[in-house]
Coordinates of C-alpha atoms in Angstrom, one line a residue:
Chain A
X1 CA -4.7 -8.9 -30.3
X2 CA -2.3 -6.8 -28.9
X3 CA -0.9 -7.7 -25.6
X4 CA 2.2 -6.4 -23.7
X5 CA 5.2 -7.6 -21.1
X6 CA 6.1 -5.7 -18.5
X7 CA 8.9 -6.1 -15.9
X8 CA 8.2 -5.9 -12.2
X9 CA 10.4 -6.4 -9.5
X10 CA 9.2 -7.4 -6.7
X11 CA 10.3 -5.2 -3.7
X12 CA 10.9 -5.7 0.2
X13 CA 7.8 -3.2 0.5
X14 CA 5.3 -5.9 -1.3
X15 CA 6.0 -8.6 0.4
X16 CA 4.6 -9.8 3.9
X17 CA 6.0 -11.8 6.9
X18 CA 6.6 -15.1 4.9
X19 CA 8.7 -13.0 2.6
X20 CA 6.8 -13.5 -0.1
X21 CA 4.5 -11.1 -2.5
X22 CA 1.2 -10.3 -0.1
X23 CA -1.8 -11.0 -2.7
X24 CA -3.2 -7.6 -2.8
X25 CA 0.1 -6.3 -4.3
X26 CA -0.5 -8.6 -6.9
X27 CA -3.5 -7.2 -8.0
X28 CA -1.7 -3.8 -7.9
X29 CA 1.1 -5.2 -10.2
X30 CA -1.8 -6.1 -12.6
X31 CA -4.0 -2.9 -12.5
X32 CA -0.4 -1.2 -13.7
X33 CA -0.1 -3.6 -16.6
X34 CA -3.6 -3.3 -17.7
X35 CA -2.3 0.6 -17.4
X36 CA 1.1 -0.2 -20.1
X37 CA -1.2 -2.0 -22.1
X38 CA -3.5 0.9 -23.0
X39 CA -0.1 2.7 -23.1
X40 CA 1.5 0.8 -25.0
X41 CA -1.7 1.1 -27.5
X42 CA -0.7 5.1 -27.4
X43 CA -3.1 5.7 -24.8
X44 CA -1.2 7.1 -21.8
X45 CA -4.0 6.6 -19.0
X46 CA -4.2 10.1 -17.9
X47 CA -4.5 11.7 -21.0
X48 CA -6.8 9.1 -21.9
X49 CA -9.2 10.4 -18.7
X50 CA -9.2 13.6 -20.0
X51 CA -9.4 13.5 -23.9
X52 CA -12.4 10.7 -23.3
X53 CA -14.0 12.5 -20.2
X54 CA -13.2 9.9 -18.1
X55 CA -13.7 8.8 -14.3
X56 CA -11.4 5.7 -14.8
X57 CA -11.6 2.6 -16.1
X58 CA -12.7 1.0 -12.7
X59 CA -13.2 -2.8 -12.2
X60 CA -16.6 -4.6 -11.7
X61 CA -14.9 -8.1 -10.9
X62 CA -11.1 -8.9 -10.5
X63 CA -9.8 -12.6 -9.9
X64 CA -6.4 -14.2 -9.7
X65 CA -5.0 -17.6 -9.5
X66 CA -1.6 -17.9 -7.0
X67 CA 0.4 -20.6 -8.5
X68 CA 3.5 -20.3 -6.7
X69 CA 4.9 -17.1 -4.6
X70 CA 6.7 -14.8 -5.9
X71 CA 9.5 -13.3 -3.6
X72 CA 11.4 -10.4 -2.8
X73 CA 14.0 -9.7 -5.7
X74 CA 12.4 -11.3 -8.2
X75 CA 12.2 -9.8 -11.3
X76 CA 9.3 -11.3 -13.0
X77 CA 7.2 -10.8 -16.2
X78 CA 3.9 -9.9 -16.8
X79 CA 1.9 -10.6 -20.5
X80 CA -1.6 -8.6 -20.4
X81 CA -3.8 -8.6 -23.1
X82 CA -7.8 -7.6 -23.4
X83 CA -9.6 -10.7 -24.5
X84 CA -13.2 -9.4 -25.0
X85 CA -14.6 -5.8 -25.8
X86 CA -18.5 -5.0 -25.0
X87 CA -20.2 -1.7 -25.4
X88 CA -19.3 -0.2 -22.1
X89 CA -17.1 -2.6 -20.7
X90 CA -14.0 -4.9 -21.2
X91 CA -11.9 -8.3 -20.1
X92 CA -8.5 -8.2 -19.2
X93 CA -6.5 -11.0 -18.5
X94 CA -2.8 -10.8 -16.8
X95 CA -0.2 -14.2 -16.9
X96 CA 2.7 -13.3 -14.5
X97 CA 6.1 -15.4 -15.2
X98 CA 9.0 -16.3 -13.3
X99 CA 11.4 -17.3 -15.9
X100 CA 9.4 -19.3 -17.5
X101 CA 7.6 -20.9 -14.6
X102 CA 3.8 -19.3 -14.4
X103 CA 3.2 -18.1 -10.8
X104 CA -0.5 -16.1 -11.3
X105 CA -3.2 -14.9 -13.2
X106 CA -5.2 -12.2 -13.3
X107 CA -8.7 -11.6 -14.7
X108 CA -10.5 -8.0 -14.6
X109 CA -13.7 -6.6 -16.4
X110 CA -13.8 -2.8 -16.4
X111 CA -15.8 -0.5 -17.3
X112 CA -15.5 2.9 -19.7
X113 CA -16.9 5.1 -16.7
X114 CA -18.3 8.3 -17.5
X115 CA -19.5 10.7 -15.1
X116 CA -23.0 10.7 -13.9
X117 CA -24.2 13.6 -11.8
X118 CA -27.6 11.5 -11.7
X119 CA -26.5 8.3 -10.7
X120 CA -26.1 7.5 -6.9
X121 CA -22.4 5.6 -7.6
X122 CA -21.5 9.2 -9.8
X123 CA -20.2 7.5 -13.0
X124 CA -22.1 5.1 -15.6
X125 CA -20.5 3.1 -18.0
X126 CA -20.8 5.0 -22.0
X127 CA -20.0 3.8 -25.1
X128 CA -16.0 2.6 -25.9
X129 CA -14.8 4.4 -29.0
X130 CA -14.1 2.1 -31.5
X131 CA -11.1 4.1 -32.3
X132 CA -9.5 3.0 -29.0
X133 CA -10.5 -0.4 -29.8
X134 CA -9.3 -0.7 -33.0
X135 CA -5.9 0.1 -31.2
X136 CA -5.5 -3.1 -29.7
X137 CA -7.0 -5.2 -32.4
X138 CA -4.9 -4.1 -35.2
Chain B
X1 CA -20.7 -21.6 10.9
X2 CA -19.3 -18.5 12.6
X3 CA -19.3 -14.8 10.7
X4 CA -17.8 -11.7 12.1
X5 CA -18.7 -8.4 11.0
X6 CA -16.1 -5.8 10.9
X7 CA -16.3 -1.8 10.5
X8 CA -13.6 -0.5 8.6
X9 CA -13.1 3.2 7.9
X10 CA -12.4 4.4 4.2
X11 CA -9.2 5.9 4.3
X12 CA -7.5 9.0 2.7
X13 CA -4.9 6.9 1.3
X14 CA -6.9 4.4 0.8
X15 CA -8.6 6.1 -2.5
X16 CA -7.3 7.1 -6.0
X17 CA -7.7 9.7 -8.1
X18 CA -11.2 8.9 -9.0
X19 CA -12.0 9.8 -5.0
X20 CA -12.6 5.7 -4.7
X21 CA -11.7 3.1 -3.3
X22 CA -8.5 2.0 -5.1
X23 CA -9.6 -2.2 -5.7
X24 CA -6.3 -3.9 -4.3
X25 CA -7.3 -2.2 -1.2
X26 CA -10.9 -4.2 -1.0
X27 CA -8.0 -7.2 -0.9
X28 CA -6.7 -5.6 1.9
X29 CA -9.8 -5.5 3.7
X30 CA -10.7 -8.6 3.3
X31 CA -7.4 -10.2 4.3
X32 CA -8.1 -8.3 7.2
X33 CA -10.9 -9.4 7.9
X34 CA -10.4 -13.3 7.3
X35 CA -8.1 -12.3 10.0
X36 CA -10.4 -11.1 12.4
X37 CA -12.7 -14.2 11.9
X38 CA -10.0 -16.2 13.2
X39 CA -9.3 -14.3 15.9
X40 CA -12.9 -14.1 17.4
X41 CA -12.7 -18.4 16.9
X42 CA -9.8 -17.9 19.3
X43 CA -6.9 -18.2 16.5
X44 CA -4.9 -14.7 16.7
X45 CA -2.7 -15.1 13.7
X46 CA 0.7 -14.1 15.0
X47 CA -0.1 -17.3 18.0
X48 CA -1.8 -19.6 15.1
X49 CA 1.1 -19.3 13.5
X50 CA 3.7 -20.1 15.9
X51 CA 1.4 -22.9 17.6
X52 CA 0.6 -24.9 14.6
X53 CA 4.0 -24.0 12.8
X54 CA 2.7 -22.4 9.7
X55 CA 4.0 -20.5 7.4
X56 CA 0.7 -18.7 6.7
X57 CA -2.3 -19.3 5.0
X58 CA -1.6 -17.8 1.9
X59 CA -4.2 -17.6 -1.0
X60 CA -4.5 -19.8 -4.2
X61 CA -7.4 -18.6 -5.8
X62 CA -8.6 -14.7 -4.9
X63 CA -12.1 -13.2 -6.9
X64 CA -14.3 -9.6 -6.1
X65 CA -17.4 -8.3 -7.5
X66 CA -17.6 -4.7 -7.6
X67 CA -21.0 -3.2 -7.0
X68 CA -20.8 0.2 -6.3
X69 CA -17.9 2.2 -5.1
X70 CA -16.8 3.1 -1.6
X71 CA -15.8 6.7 -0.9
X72 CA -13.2 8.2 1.2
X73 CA -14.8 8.8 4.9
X74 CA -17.1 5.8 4.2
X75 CA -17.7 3.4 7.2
X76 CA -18.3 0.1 5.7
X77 CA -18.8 -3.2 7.6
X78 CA -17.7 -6.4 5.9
X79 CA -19.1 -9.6 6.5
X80 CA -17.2 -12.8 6.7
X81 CA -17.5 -16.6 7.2
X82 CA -15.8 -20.0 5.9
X83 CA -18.5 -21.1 3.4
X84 CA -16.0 -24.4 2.8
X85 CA -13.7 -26.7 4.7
X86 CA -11.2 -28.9 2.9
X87 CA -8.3 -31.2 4.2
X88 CA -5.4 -28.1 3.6
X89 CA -7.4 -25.3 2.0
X90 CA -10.6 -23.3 2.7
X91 CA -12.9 -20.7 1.3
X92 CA -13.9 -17.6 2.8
X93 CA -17.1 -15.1 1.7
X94 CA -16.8 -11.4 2.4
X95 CA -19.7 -9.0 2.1
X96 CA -18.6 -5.4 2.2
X97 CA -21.7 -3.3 2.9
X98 CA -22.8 0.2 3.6
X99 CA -25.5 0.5 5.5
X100 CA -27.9 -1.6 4.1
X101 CA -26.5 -1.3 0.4
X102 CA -24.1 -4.4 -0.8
X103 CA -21.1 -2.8 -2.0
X104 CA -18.5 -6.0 -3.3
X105 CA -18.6 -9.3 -2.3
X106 CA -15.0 -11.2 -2.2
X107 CA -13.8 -14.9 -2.0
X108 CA -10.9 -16.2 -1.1
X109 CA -9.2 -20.0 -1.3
X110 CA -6.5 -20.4 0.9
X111 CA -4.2 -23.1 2.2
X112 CA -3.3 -24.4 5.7
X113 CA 0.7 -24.0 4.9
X114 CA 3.4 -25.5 6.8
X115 CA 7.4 -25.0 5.7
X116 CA 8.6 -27.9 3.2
X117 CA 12.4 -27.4 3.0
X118 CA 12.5 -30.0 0.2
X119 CA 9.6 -28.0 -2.5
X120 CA 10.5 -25.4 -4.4
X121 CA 8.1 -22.7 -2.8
X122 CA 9.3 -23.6 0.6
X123 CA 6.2 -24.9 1.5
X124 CA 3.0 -27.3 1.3
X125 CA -0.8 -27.8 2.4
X126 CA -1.0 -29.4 5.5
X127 CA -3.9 -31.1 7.3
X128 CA -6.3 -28.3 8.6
X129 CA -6.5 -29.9 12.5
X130 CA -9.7 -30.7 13.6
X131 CA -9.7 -28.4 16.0
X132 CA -9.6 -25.4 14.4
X133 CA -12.5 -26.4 12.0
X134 CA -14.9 -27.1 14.9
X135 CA -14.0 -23.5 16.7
X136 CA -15.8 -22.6 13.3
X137 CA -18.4 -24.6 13.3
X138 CA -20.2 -24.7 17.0
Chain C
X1 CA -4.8 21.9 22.8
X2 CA -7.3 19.3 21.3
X3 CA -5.5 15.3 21.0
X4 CA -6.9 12.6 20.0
X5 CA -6.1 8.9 21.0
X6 CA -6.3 6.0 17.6
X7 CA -6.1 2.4 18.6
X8 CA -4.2 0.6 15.5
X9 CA -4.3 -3.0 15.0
X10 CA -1.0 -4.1 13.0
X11 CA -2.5 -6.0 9.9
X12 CA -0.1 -8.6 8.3
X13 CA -0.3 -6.4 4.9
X14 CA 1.5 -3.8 7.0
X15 CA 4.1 -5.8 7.5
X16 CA 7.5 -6.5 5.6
X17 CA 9.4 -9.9 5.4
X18 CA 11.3 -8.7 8.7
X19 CA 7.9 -9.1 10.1
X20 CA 7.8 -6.1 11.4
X21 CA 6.0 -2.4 10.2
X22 CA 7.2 -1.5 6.9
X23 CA 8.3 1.8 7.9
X24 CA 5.7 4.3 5.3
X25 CA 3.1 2.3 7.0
X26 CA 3.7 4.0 9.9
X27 CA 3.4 7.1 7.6
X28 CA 0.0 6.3 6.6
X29 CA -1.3 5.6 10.1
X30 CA 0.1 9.0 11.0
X31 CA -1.6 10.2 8.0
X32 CA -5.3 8.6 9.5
X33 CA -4.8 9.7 13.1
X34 CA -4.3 13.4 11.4
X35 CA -7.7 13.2 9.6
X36 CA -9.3 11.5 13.3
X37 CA -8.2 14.2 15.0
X38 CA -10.0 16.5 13.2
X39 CA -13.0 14.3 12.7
X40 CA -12.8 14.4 17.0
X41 CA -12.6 18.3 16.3
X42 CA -15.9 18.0 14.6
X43 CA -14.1 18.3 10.6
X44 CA -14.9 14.7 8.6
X45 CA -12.0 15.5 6.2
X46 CA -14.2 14.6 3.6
X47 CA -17.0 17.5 4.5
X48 CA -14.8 19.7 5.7
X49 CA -12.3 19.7 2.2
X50 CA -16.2 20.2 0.5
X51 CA -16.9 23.0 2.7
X52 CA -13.8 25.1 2.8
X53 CA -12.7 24.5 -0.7
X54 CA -10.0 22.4 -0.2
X55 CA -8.1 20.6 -2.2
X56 CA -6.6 18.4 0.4
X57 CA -4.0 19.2 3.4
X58 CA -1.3 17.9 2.0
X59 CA 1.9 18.0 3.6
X60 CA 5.5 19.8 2.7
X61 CA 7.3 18.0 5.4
X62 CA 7.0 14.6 7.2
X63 CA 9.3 12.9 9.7
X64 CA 9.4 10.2 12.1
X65 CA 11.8 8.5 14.6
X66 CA 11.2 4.5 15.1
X67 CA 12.5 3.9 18.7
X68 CA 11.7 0.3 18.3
X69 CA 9.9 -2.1 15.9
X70 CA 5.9 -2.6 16.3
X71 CA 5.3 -6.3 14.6
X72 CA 2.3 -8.0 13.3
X73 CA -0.4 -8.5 15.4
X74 CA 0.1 -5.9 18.2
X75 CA -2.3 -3.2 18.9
X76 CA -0.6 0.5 19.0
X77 CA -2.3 3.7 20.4
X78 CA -0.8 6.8 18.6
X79 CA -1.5 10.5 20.4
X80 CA -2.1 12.9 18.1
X81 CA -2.2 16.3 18.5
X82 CA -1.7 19.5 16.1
X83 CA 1.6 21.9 18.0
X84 CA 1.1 25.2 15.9
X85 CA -0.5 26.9 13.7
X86 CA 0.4 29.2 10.7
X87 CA -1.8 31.2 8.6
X88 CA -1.8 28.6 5.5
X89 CA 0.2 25.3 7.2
X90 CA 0.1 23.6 10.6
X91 CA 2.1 21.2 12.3
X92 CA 1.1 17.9 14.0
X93 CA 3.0 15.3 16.1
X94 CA 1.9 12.0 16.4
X95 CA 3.5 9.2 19.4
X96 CA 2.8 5.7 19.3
X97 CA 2.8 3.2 22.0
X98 CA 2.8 -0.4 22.6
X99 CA 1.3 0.0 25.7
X100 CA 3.2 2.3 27.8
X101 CA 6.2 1.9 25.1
X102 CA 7.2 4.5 22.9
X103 CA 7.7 2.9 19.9
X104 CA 8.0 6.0 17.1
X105 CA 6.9 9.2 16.8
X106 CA 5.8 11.6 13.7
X107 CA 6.0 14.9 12.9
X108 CA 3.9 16.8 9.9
X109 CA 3.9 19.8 8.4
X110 CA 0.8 20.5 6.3
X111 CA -0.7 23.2 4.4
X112 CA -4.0 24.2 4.3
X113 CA -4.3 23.7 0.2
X114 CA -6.9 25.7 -2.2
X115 CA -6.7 25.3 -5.7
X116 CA -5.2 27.4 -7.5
X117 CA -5.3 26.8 -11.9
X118 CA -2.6 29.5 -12.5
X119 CA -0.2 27.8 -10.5
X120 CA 1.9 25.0 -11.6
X121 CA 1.4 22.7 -8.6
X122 CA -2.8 23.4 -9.2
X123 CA -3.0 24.5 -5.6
X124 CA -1.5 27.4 -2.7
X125 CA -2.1 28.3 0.8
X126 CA -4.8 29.5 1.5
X127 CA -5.5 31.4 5.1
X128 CA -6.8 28.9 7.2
X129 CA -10.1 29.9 9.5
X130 CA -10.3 31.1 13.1
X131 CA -12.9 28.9 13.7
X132 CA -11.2 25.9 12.6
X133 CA -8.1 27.2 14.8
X134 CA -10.6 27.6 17.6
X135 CA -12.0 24.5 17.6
X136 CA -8.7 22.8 18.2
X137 CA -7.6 25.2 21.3
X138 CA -11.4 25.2 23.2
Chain D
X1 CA 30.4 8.5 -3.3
X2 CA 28.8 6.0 -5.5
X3 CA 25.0 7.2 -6.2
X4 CA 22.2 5.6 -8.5
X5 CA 19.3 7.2 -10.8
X6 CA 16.3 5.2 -10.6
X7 CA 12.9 6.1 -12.7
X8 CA 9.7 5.7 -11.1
X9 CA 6.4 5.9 -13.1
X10 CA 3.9 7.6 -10.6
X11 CA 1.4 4.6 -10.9
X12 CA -2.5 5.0 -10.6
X13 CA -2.7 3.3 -7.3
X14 CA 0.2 5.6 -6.1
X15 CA -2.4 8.7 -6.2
X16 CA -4.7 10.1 -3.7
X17 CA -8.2 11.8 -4.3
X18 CA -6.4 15.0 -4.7
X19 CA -4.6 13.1 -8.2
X20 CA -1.3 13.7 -7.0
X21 CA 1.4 10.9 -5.3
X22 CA 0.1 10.0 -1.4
X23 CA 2.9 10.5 0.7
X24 CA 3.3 7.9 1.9
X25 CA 4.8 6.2 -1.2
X26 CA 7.4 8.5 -1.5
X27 CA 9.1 7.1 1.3
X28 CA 8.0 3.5 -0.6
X29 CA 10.0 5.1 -3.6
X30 CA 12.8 5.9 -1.2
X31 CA 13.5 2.3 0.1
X32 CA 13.2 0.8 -3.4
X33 CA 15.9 3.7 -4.2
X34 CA 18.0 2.6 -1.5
X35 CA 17.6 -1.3 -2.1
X36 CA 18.6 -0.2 -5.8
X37 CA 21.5 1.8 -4.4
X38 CA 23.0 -1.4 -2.4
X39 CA 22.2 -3.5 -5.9
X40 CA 24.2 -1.0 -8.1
X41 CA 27.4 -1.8 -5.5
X42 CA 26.7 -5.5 -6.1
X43 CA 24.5 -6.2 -3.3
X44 CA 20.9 -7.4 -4.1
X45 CA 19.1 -6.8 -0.7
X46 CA 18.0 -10.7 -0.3
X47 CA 21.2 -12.2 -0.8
X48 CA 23.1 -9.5 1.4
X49 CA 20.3 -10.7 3.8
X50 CA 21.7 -14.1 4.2
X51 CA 25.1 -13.2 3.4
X52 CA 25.4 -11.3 6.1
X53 CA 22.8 -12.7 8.3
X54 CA 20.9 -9.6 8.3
X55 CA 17.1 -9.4 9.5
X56 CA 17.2 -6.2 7.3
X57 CA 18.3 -2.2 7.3
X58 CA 15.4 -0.9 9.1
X59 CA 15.1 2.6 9.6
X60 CA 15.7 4.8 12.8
X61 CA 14.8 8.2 11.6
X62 CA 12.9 9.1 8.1
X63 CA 12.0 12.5 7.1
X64 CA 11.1 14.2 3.7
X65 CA 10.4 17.8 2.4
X66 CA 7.7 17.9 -0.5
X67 CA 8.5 20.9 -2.8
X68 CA 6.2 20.1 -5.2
X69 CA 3.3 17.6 -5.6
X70 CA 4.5 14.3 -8.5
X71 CA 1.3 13.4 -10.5
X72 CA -0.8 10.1 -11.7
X73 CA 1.4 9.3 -15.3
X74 CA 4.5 11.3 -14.2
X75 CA 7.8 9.8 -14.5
X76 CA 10.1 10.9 -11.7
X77 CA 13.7 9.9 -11.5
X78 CA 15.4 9.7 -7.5
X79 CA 19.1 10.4 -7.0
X80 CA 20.7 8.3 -4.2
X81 CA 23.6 8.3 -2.4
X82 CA 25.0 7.4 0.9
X83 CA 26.0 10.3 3.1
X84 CA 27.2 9.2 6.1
X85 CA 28.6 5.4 7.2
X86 CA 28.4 5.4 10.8
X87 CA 30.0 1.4 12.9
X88 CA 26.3 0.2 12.5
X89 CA 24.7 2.9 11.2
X90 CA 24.1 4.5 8.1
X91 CA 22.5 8.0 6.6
X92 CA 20.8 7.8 2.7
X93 CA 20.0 11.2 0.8
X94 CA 17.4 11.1 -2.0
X95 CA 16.5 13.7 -3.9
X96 CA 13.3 13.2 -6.5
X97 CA 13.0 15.0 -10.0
X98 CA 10.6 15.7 -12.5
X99 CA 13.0 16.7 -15.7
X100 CA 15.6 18.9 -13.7
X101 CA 12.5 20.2 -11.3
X102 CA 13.4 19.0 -7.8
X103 CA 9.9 17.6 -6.3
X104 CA 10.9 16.1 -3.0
X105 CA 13.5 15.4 -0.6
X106 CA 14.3 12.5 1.6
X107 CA 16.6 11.3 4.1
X108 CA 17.2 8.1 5.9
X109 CA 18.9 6.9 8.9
X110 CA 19.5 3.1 8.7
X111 CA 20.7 0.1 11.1
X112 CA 22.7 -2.8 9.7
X113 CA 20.4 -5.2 12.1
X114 CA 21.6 -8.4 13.2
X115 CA 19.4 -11.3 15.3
X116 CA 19.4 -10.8 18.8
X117 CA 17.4 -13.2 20.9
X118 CA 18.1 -11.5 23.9
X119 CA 16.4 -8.5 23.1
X120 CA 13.3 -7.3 23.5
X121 CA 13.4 -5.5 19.7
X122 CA 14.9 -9.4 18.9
X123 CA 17.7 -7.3 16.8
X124 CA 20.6 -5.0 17.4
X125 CA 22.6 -2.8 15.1
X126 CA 25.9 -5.0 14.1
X127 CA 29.1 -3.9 12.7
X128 CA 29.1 -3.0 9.3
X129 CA 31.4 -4.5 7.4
X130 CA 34.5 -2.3 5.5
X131 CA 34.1 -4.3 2.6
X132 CA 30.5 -3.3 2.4
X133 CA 31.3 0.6 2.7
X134 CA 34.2 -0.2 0.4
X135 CA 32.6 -0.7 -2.4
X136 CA 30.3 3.0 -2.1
X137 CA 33.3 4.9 -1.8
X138 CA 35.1 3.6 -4.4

């Protein structure tokens, strides 16, 4: 499967009064790896939303695991790779490094959302090419 | 056990190009509004901090389902309680509704953290006092 | 000429390892008292961009002056109120207090944004309406 | 005057409803800029913390001109320089491209900020030190 590193630093702006990396910014930090991912599969996100018909790729449950903080001006690494496809939707999983020292983990399912005029929420999930995921699997 | 509701208002900048709620910021909310718990027991942070010496209580494990989106100029209210008392850590339940309709649901796990000069993070669990538990529980 | 009062509660998120605002956070609470203000003028930004058109109001200048540091915790009122008007853009001043203490104060100039496909940005100026002028000076 | 180029990929979570960069985070961008500024003349912002016993270079005055809106997927790259060392002050330009398209404009006014105890703010603005402006000019 094809996963991907990216580099984050970790700036003055993420981090809260114990000078460390406030939580939500984590889940930021991932949500822009899942991004580089599909990226780094040749799928730059925006012109995925339009050449697909896209709303987004939005998440139905997210999760993370805080090993040890993360703190401002770090530099650390984040390895994201999709470990499950289903028709309409898709696991994500994010390991962020220090070094070599894991300090999180991230989980997201998402969903290929089309829009729905009909539908109270505006988008549905619809069917994932299997051109896109033949992208990551090869 | 004690809940507190809370409204909060869906921002402008609170929503990304799909017109949504952008996740991280359900995190937001719901730090917020473990926040605002503690303050209706009686614990505002900025004091809890400085009388029991913390550091903060910083999260170890964090998890959201997604139900349906909030939209910009929603008013949501989010419900929140400790579901789970340990010796150093604790669990909190959110309920993010609007109106009637049950929008995402969030837990967190977080720890009672005092500074430890000697660990590597800077810091470590430390006993939850009684007292705080039973301003949560009567 | 129409001003609106917010009350602001200082979230931890907001705040930087300093423990103080992180200074664009002030931006972005600007940015909501803009939108209450015309919500108190009877335009829910999200109704009103559907019924005029409206791409957004975004803004071409913003600046602000931080007389002294709001920090985690506090509760700020910012007076809001819009100073002229143009025929496409408008300008708004915002004040925040700590009580009776003027902590910052922000100034935005905003235009009044339809789209606009054979433009590069995607959107212009459009003539803003008398009656959204006159409910502002009444 | 020493300046730095810094890239910034307009992130997802960096957009607003109208799909372009909330601005908000362009004064984000900015700090990171400066922070990357101080790092290119061999100061990492945390270790010129304790270095010089700093609480930080908060801000005093902030502005920006918008010229044209910066998009989800764009890649923007931010020229900074210092323009101005004051005894305890300091004035940062940043100007924001797309390709050789100027975007947006910003402009800081910083405080080297030292502890004070005795003061309501609980810092003051502290001499800077001619080492530290030695190595911009240089």
């Amino acid at each position: 499967m094809l996963s991907n590193r990216q580099e984050i630093r970790v700036e003055w702006g993420d981090c809260d009064p114990a000078g460390i990396v406030y939580f939500p910014r984590f889940f930021e930090y991932f949500d822009a790896c899942t991004n580089a991912l599909f990226e780094s599969a040749g799928f730059r996100k925006a012109e995925m939303l339009r050449r697909y018909g896209l709303v987004g790729i939005p998440l139905v449950e997210a999760s993370a695991q805080f090993y040890a903080p993360a703190s401002f001006g770090d530099t650390v690494t984040v390895e994201t790779r999709i470990v499950e496809w289903g028709r309409s939707s898709f696991r994500v999983e994010h390991r962020l490094y220090k070094g070599s020292d894991l300090r999180a983990a991230g989980q997201e399912k998402r969903v290929w959302a089309v829009p729905d005029a009909g539908s109270e929420k505006g988008m549905r999930g619809g069917a994932i090419p299997e051109e896109v995921k033949a992208r990551f699997t090869s």
